[in-house]
CSV table of C-alpha atoms in Angstrom, one decimal:
chain,number,residue,atom,x,y,z
A,287,UNK,CA,-0.1,0.2,-0.1
A,288,UNK,CA,1.4,3.4,-0.6
A,289,UNK,CA,2.8,5.6,2.2
A,290,UNK,CA,1.3,8.9,3.2
A,291,UNK,CA,3.1,11.8,4.5
A,292,UNK,CA,0.1,12.7,6.9
A,293,UNK,CA,0.3,15.2,9.7
A,294,UNK,CA,-2.6,16.4,11.9
A,295,UNK,CA,-4.2,18.6,9.8
A,296,UNK,CA,-4.3,15.4,7.0
A,297,UNK,CA,-7.7,13.8,6.1
A,298,UNK,CA,-7.5,10.1,5.8
A,299,UNK,CA,-10.3,8.8,3.2
A,300,UNK,CA,-10.2,4.7,3.7
A,301,UNK,CA,-12.3,1.6,2.3
A,302,UNK,CA,-11.5,-1.0,5.1
A,303,UNK,CA,-11.9,-4.3,4.5
A,304,UNK,CA,-13.3,-7.0,7.0
A,305,UNK,CA,-9.7,-8.8,6.7
A,306,UNK,CA,-8.0,-5.6,7.5
A,307,UNK,CA,-10.4,-4.9,10.5
A,308,UNK,CA,-9.9,-8.5,12.1
A,309,UNK,CA,-6.7,-7.7,13.3
A,310,UNK,CA,-6.8,-4.1,14.0
A,311,UNK,CA,-6.7,-2.9,17.7
A,312,UNK,CA,-6.2,0.7,17.8
A,313,UNK,CA,-7.7,2.0,14.5
A,314,UNK,CA,-9.6,5.0,15.3
A,315,UNK,CA,-11.7,6.9,12.9
A,316,UNK,CA,-13.4,9.9,13.3
A,317,UNK,CA,-16.2,8.9,11.2
A,318,UNK,CA,-16.9,5.3,10.3
A,319,UNK,CA,-19.4,3.9,8.5
A,320,UNK,CA,-21.1,0.6,7.9
A,321,UNK,CA,-23.2,0.2,4.8
A,322,UNK,CA,-24.8,-3.1,4.7
A,323,UNK,CA,-24.0,-6.6,6.0
A,324,UNK,CA,-24.6,-9.0,3.7
A,325,UNK,CA,-23.5,-12.7,2.7
A,326,UNK,CA,-19.3,-12.3,1.4
A,327,UNK,CA,-16.3,-13.3,2.3
A,328,UNK,CA,-18.0,-16.6,4.2
A,329,UNK,CA,-15.0,-18.8,2.8
A,330,UNK,CA,-12.9,-17.1,5.4
A,331,UNK,CA,-15.2,-15.8,8.3
A,332,UNK,CA,-17.6,-18.8,7.8
A,333,UNK,CA,-20.4,-17.5,9.8
A,334,UNK,CA,-22.6,-14.2,9.3
A,335,UNK,CA,-22.0,-13.7,12.9
A,336,UNK,CA,-18.0,-13.7,12.3
A,337,UNK,CA,-18.0,-11.5,9.4
A,338,UNK,CA,-20.3,-8.8,11.1
A,339,UNK,CA,-17.9,-9.2,14.4
A,340,UNK,CA,-15.2,-8.1,12.0
A,341,UNK,CA,-16.9,-5.0,10.5
A,342,UNK,CA,-18.0,-4.3,13.9
A,343,UNK,CA,-14.3,-3.3,14.7
A,344,UNK,CA,-14.3,-0.2,12.6
A,345,UNK,CA,-16.0,1.3,15.5
A,346,UNK,CA,-14.3,-0.8,18.7
A,347,UNK,CA,-11.8,2.1,19.3
A,348,UNK,CA,-14.0,4.9,18.8
A,349,UNK,CA,-14.7,7.6,21.4
A,350,UNK,CA,-18.2,9.3,22.3
A,351,UNK,CA,-16.0,12.3,20.3
A,352,UNK,CA,-17.0,10.2,17.3
A,353,UNK,CA,-19.4,9.4,14.5
A,354,UNK,CA,-20.5,6.0,13.1
A,355,UNK,CA,-22.7,6.1,10.0
A,356,UNK,CA,-24.9,3.2,9.8
A,357,UNK,CA,-27.6,1.8,7.5
A,358,UNK,CA,-31.2,2.1,9.1
A,359,UNK,CA,-32.7,0.2,6.4
A,360,UNK,CA,-30.7,-2.6,6.5
A,361,UNK,CA,-31.4,-4.8,10.0
A,362,UNK,CA,-27.9,-6.4,9.8
A,363,UNK,CA,-25.9,-3.2,9.6
A,364,UNK,CA,-28.0,-1.5,12.0
A,365,UNK,CA,-27.9,-4.1,14.8
A,366,UNK,CA,-24.0,-4.2,14.7
A,367,UNK,CA,-24.1,-1.3,17.0
A,368,UNK,CA,-25.1,-4.3,19.9
A,369,UNK,CA,-21.4,-4.9,19.5
A,370,UNK,CA,-20.4,-2.1,22.3
A,371,UNK,CA,-20.4,1.4,20.0
A,372,UNK,CA,-19.3,4.3,21.8
A,373,UNK,CA,-19.4,6.5,19.0
A,374,UNK,CA,-22.4,8.9,18.3
A,375,UNK,CA,-24.6,6.9,15.8
A,376,UNK,CA,-25.8,8.8,12.6
A,377,UNK,CA,-28.6,6.5,10.6
A,378,UNK,CA,-29.3,7.0,6.8
A,379,UNK,CA,-32.4,6.0,5.5
A,380,UNK,CA,-34.0,6.2,2.0
A,381,UNK,CA,-37.4,4.3,3.0
A,382,UNK,CA,-37.9,6.6,6.6
A,383,UNK,CA,-38.1,10.2,7.4
A,384,UNK,CA,-36.0,10.4,10.4
A,385,UNK,CA,-35.5,12.9,13.4
A,386,UNK,CA,-31.9,12.5,13.0
A,387,UNK,CA,-29.3,11.7,10.7
A,388,UNK,CA,-29.6,11.4,6.8
A,389,UNK,CA,-32.8,10.5,4.7
A,390,UNK,CA,-34.9,11.3,1.7
A,391,UNK,CA,-37.8,14.2,2.2
A,392,UNK,CA,-39.7,15.3,-0.7
A,393,UNK,CA,-37.7,14.4,-3.5
A,394,UNK,CA,-34.6,15.9,-1.8
A,395,UNK,CA,-31.7,14.5,0.7
A,396,UNK,CA,-31.7,15.9,3.4
A,397,UNK,CA,-29.8,15.8,7.0
A,398,UNK,CA,-31.0,16.6,10.6
A,399,UNK,CA,-28.2,17.3,13.4
A,400,UNK,CA,-29.6,18.2,16.9
A,401,UNK,CA,-30.1,21.8,15.8
A,402,UNK,CA,-31.4,22.0,12.0
A,403,UNK,CA,-32.7,20.0,9.4
A,404,UNK,CA,-30.8,21.3,5.9
A,405,UNK,CA,-31.2,20.3,2.2
A,406,UNK,CA,-28.3,18.8,0.4
A,407,UNK,CA,-29.2,18.5,-2.9
A,408,UNK,CA,-32.5,16.9,-5.0
A,409,UNK,CA,-32.7,13.0,-6.0
A,410,UNK,CA,-32.5,14.0,-9.7
A,411,UNK,CA,-29.1,15.5,-9.0
A,412,UNK,CA,-27.8,12.0,-8.6
A,413,UNK,CA,-25.9,10.9,-11.7
A,414,UNK,CA,-25.6,7.4,-11.1
A,415,UNK,CA,-28.3,5.1,-11.4
A,416,UNK,CA,-30.0,2.5,-9.0
A,417,UNK,CA,-31.7,3.0,-5.8
A,418,UNK,CA,-28.7,1.8,-3.8
A,419,UNK,CA,-26.6,4.7,-5.3
A,420,UNK,CA,-29.2,6.9,-3.5
A,421,UNK,CA,-28.1,4.9,-0.4
A,422,UNK,CA,-24.6,5.7,-1.1
A,423,UNK,CA,-25.1,9.2,-1.4
A,424,UNK,CA,-27.0,9.3,1.8
A,425,UNK,CA,-24.1,7.7,3.6
A,426,UNK,CA,-21.5,9.8,1.7
A,427,UNK,CA,-23.4,13.0,2.6
A,428,UNK,CA,-23.6,11.9,6.3
A,429,UNK,CA,-20.1,11.0,6.6
A,430,UNK,CA,-18.9,14.4,5.1
A,431,UNK,CA,-21.4,16.8,6.9
A,432,UNK,CA,-20.6,15.0,10.4
A,433,UNK,CA,-16.9,15.5,9.4
A,434,UNK,CA,-18.0,19.1,9.1
A,435,UNK,CA,-18.2,19.6,5.3
A,436,UNK,CA,-20.4,22.3,4.8
A,437,UNK,CA,-24.0,21.4,3.2
A,438,UNK,CA,-23.1,23.2,-0.2
A,439,UNK,CA,-20.5,21.8,-0.8
A,440,UNK,CA,-21.7,18.4,-0.2
A,441,UNK,CA,-24.3,19.3,-2.9
A,442,UNK,CA,-21.9,20.2,-5.7
A,443,UNK,CA,-20.0,17.5,-5.2
A,444,UNK,CA,-22.5,15.2,-5.6
A,445,UNK,CA,-23.9,17.1,-9.1
A,446,UNK,CA,-20.2,16.7,-10.2
A,447,UNK,CA,-19.9,12.9,-9.7
A,448,UNK,CA,-20.5,10.5,-12.6
A,449,UNK,CA,-19.6,7.1,-11.0
A,450,UNK,CA,-16.7,5.1,-10.8
A,451,UNK,CA,-15.0,2.2,-13.1
A,452,UNK,CA,-16.2,-1.5,-13.2
A,453,UNK,CA,-19.5,-0.3,-11.0
A,454,UNK,CA,-22.4,-0.4,-13.2
A,455,UNK,CA,-20.1,1.4,-15.6
A,456,UNK,CA,-21.8,2.4,-19.1
A,457,UNK,CA,-19.2,0.7,-21.8
A,458,UNK,CA,-20.9,1.6,-25.0
A,459,UNK,CA,-24.1,1.2,-27.0
A,460,UNK,CA,-24.2,-1.0,-30.2
A,461,UNK,CA,-27.4,-1.0,-32.3
A,462,UNK,CA,-29.5,0.1,-29.3
A,463,UNK,CA,-27.9,-2.2,-27.3
A,464,UNK,CA,-26.0,-1.1,-24.1
A,465,UNK,CA,-23.2,-2.7,-22.1
A,466,UNK,CA,-22.3,-1.9,-18.7
A,467,UNK,CA,-19.3,-3.0,-17.3
A,468,UNK,CA,-19.9,-4.1,-13.1
A,469,UNK,CA,-16.9,-6.0,-12.8
A,470,UNK,CA,-16.4,-4.7,-9.1
A,471,UNK,CA,-20.0,-6.8,-8.6
A,472,UNK,CA,-17.7,-9.6,-7.1
A,473,UNK,CA,-20.6,-10.9,-4.5
A,474,UNK,CA,-24.3,-12.2,-5.3
A,475,UNK,CA,-25.3,-9.0,-3.3
A,476,UNK,CA,-23.6,-6.7,-5.6
A,477,UNK,CA,-25.0,-8.6,-8.6
A,478,UNK,CA,-28.1,-8.3,-7.5
A,479,UNK,CA,-27.9,-4.7,-7.0
A,480,UNK,CA,-26.7,-4.2,-10.6
A,481,UNK,CA,-29.7,-6.0,-11.8
A,482,UNK,CA,-32.3,-4.0,-10.2
A,483,UNK,CA,-30.5,-0.9,-11.0
A,484,UNK,CA,-30.8,-1.8,-14.8
A,485,UNK,CA,-34.4,-3.3,-14.2
A,486,UNK,CA,-35.3,-5.0,-17.3
A,487,UNK,CA,-34.0,-6.5,-20.7
A,488,UNK,CA,-30.9,-7.9,-19.3
A,489,UNK,CA,-28.5,-10.7,-20.5
A,490,UNK,CA,-26.3,-11.3,-17.4
A,491,UNK,CA,-22.5,-12.3,-17.5
A,492,UNK,CA,-21.4,-14.0,-14.8
A,493,UNK,CA,-19.3,-16.4,-13.1
A,494,UNK,CA,-15.9,-16.8,-11.7
A,495,UNK,CA,-14.6,-17.4,-8.3
A,496,UNK,CA,-17.5,-18.0,-6.1
A,497,UNK,CA,-16.1,-17.5,-2.5
A,498,UNK,CA,-18.5,-20.6,-1.1
A,499,UNK,CA,-21.5,-18.2,-1.9
A,500,UNK,CA,-25.3,-19.7,-2.2
A,501,UNK,CA,-26.6,-18.7,-5.7
A,502,UNK,CA,-29.9,-19.0,-5.2
A,503,UNK,CA,-30.7,-15.6,-3.9
A,504,UNK,CA,-29.3,-14.3,-7.5
A,505,UNK,CA,-31.2,-16.3,-9.3
A,506,UNK,CA,-34.2,-15.3,-7.3
A,507,UNK,CA,-33.9,-11.9,-8.1
A,508,UNK,CA,-34.1,-12.2,-12.0
A,509,UNK,CA,-37.7,-11.9,-12.2
A,510,UNK,CA,-38.7,-10.7,-15.4
A,511,UNK,CA,-35.4,-8.9,-15.5
A,512,UNK,CA,-33.0,-10.9,-16.8
A,513,UNK,CA,-33.4,-12.8,-20.3
A,514,UNK,CA,-30.7,-14.8,-20.6
A,515,UNK,CA,-27.0,-15.8,-18.3
A,516,UNK,CA,-24.0,-16.4,-19.9
A,517,UNK,CA,-21.5,-18.3,-17.4
A,518,UNK,CA,-18.1,-18.7,-17.3
A,519,UNK,CA,-15.2,-19.6,-14.9
A,520,UNK,CA,-14.3,-21.8,-12.1
A,521,UNK,CA,-17.6,-21.6,-10.7
A,522,UNK,CA,-20.0,-21.5,-13.6
A,523,UNK,CA,-21.3,-25.1,-13.0
A,524,UNK,CA,-22.1,-24.0,-9.3
A,525,UNK,CA,-24.1,-20.8,-10.5
A,526,UNK,CA,-26.1,-23.2,-13.1
A,527,UNK,CA,-27.1,-25.8,-10.6
A,528,UNK,CA,-28.7,-22.7,-8.3
A,529,UNK,CA,-30.5,-21.8,-11.9
A,530,UNK,CA,-31.9,-25.2,-12.5
A,531,UNK,CA,-33.1,-25.6,-8.8
A,532,UNK,CA,-34.9,-22.5,-9.2
A,533,UNK,CA,-36.6,-23.4,-12.7
A,534,UNK,CA,-34.4,-20.9,-14.6
A,535,UNK,CA,-33.1,-22.7,-18.2
A,536,UNK,CA,-32.3,-19.4,-19.8
A,537,UNK,CA,-28.2,-19.8,-19.4
A,538,UNK,CA,-25.6,-21.1,-21.7
A,539,UNK,CA,-22.0,-21.5,-21.0
A,540,UNK,CA,-18.9,-19.5,-22.3
A,541,UNK,CA,-15.0,-20.3,-22.3
A,542,UNK,CA,-13.4,-16.8,-21.8
A,543,UNK,CA,-14.7,-13.2,-21.7
A,544,UNK,CA,-14.3,-12.7,-25.9
A,545,UNK,CA,-17.1,-15.9,-26.3
A,546,UNK,CA,-19.4,-14.0,-23.3
A,547,UNK,CA,-19.3,-10.7,-24.8
A,548,UNK,CA,-19.8,-12.5,-28.6
A,549,UNK,CA,-22.6,-14.6,-27.6
A,550,UNK,CA,-24.5,-11.5,-25.5
A,551,UNK,CA,-24.1,-9.6,-28.8
A,552,UNK,CA,-25.0,-12.1,-31.1
A,553,UNK,CA,-28.8,-13.1,-28.8
A,554,UNK,CA,-29.4,-9.1,-27.8
A,555,UNK,CA,-31.9,-6.7,-29.8
A,556,UNK,CA,-32.2,-2.9,-29.6
A,557,UNK,CA,-33.3,-2.4,-26.0
A,558,UNK,CA,-31.3,-4.8,-24.5
A,559,UNK,CA,-28.9,-4.5,-21.4
A,560,UNK,CA,-25.9,-6.8,-21.7
A,561,UNK,CA,-24.5,-6.6,-18.0
A,562,UNK,CA,-21.2,-7.9,-17.0
A,563,UNK,CA,-21.9,-8.3,-13.0
A,564,UNK,CA,-20.0,-11.8,-12.0
A,565,UNK,CA,-21.2,-12.2,-8.6
A,566,UNK,CA,-17.7,-13.5,-7.9
A,567,UNK,CA,-14.1,-12.9,-7.5
A,568,UNK,CA,-11.9,-12.7,-10.7
A,569,UNK,CA,-9.3,-14.6,-9.1
A,570,UNK,CA,-9.6,-18.2,-11.1
A,571,UNK,CA,-9.0,-16.0,-14.7
A,572,UNK,CA,-7.7,-12.8,-13.7
A,573,UNK,CA,-5.0,-11.1,-11.2
A,574,UNK,CA,-8.2,-8.5,-10.1
A,575,UNK,CA,-11.5,-7.5,-11.3
A,576,UNK,CA,-10.1,-4.5,-12.7
A,577,UNK,CA,-8.4,-6.4,-15.4
A,578,UNK,CA,-11.4,-8.6,-15.9
A,579,UNK,CA,-13.5,-5.1,-16.4
A,580,UNK,CA,-10.8,-3.8,-18.8
A,581,UNK,CA,-10.7,-7.1,-20.8
A,582,UNK,CA,-14.8,-6.9,-21.0
A,583,UNK,CA,-14.4,-3.2,-22.4
A,584,UNK,CA,-12.1,-4.4,-24.9
A,585,UNK,CA,-14.5,-6.9,-25.9
A,586,UNK,CA,-17.0,-4.4,-26.5
A,587,UNK,CA,-15.0,-2.0,-28.0
A,588,UNK,CA,-14.0,-4.9,-30.8
A,589,UNK,CA,-17.9,-5.1,-31.4
């Protein structure tokens, strides 16, 4: 990891994994945040309880002077405060208007502290698609506000943010067919989020290192959104068995990404969305999810 020349005035914004948090003793953020608690990394943590305990270490060394931002709409994340949380709890919710925290009201993102309620931006200012990105924006706004950043500055940042690479990243349109790179969707929950965001007419490319996950919830999320699934990678057969179990038979296999994209392009019609959202890690075929996403985009550009 990169070294940082930090002094007492430096702010460090870090995404800290459950693997890293497991071994922390003195890690004390000024503001910490837990966005959700869904099954992932169970090949390491084994149980959801152990995974939750690892995530909860993010606030273990925080004091009453600090803040922890928690997803009020996610029972798993919200209940993690039972692990001895001393920091002030800031809830965020896109479903319920709160007396304190970040929430949606009258089509706007607002934050209520102990003294006042301030408007941050309109929901229509959020340029990244999907309800989950409303949650992400609420969390980011809460983190920033309770770190002392002015509401108008937060609003401006939201209006200017166009998304990150490899997360439901629009990667081109050919003959009315749109292609999306969600290579960062390395677990079932992330892939479901991408499917929900695109909503309909999806040809899904999935598969890779499945990390001992249950893929039945992935198939259950398809509804009438996913028209066809193309599978690649080591655990493609495990996903296919989950599809069989739920009576979804519109799937096929491909040996590599080139074949996946070629097959998708062949069957897609105008109005369809070809979505790479593997629900799996990339390590069986690629050094990381970024290289997988870049390969997908190269395959699309060759079309």
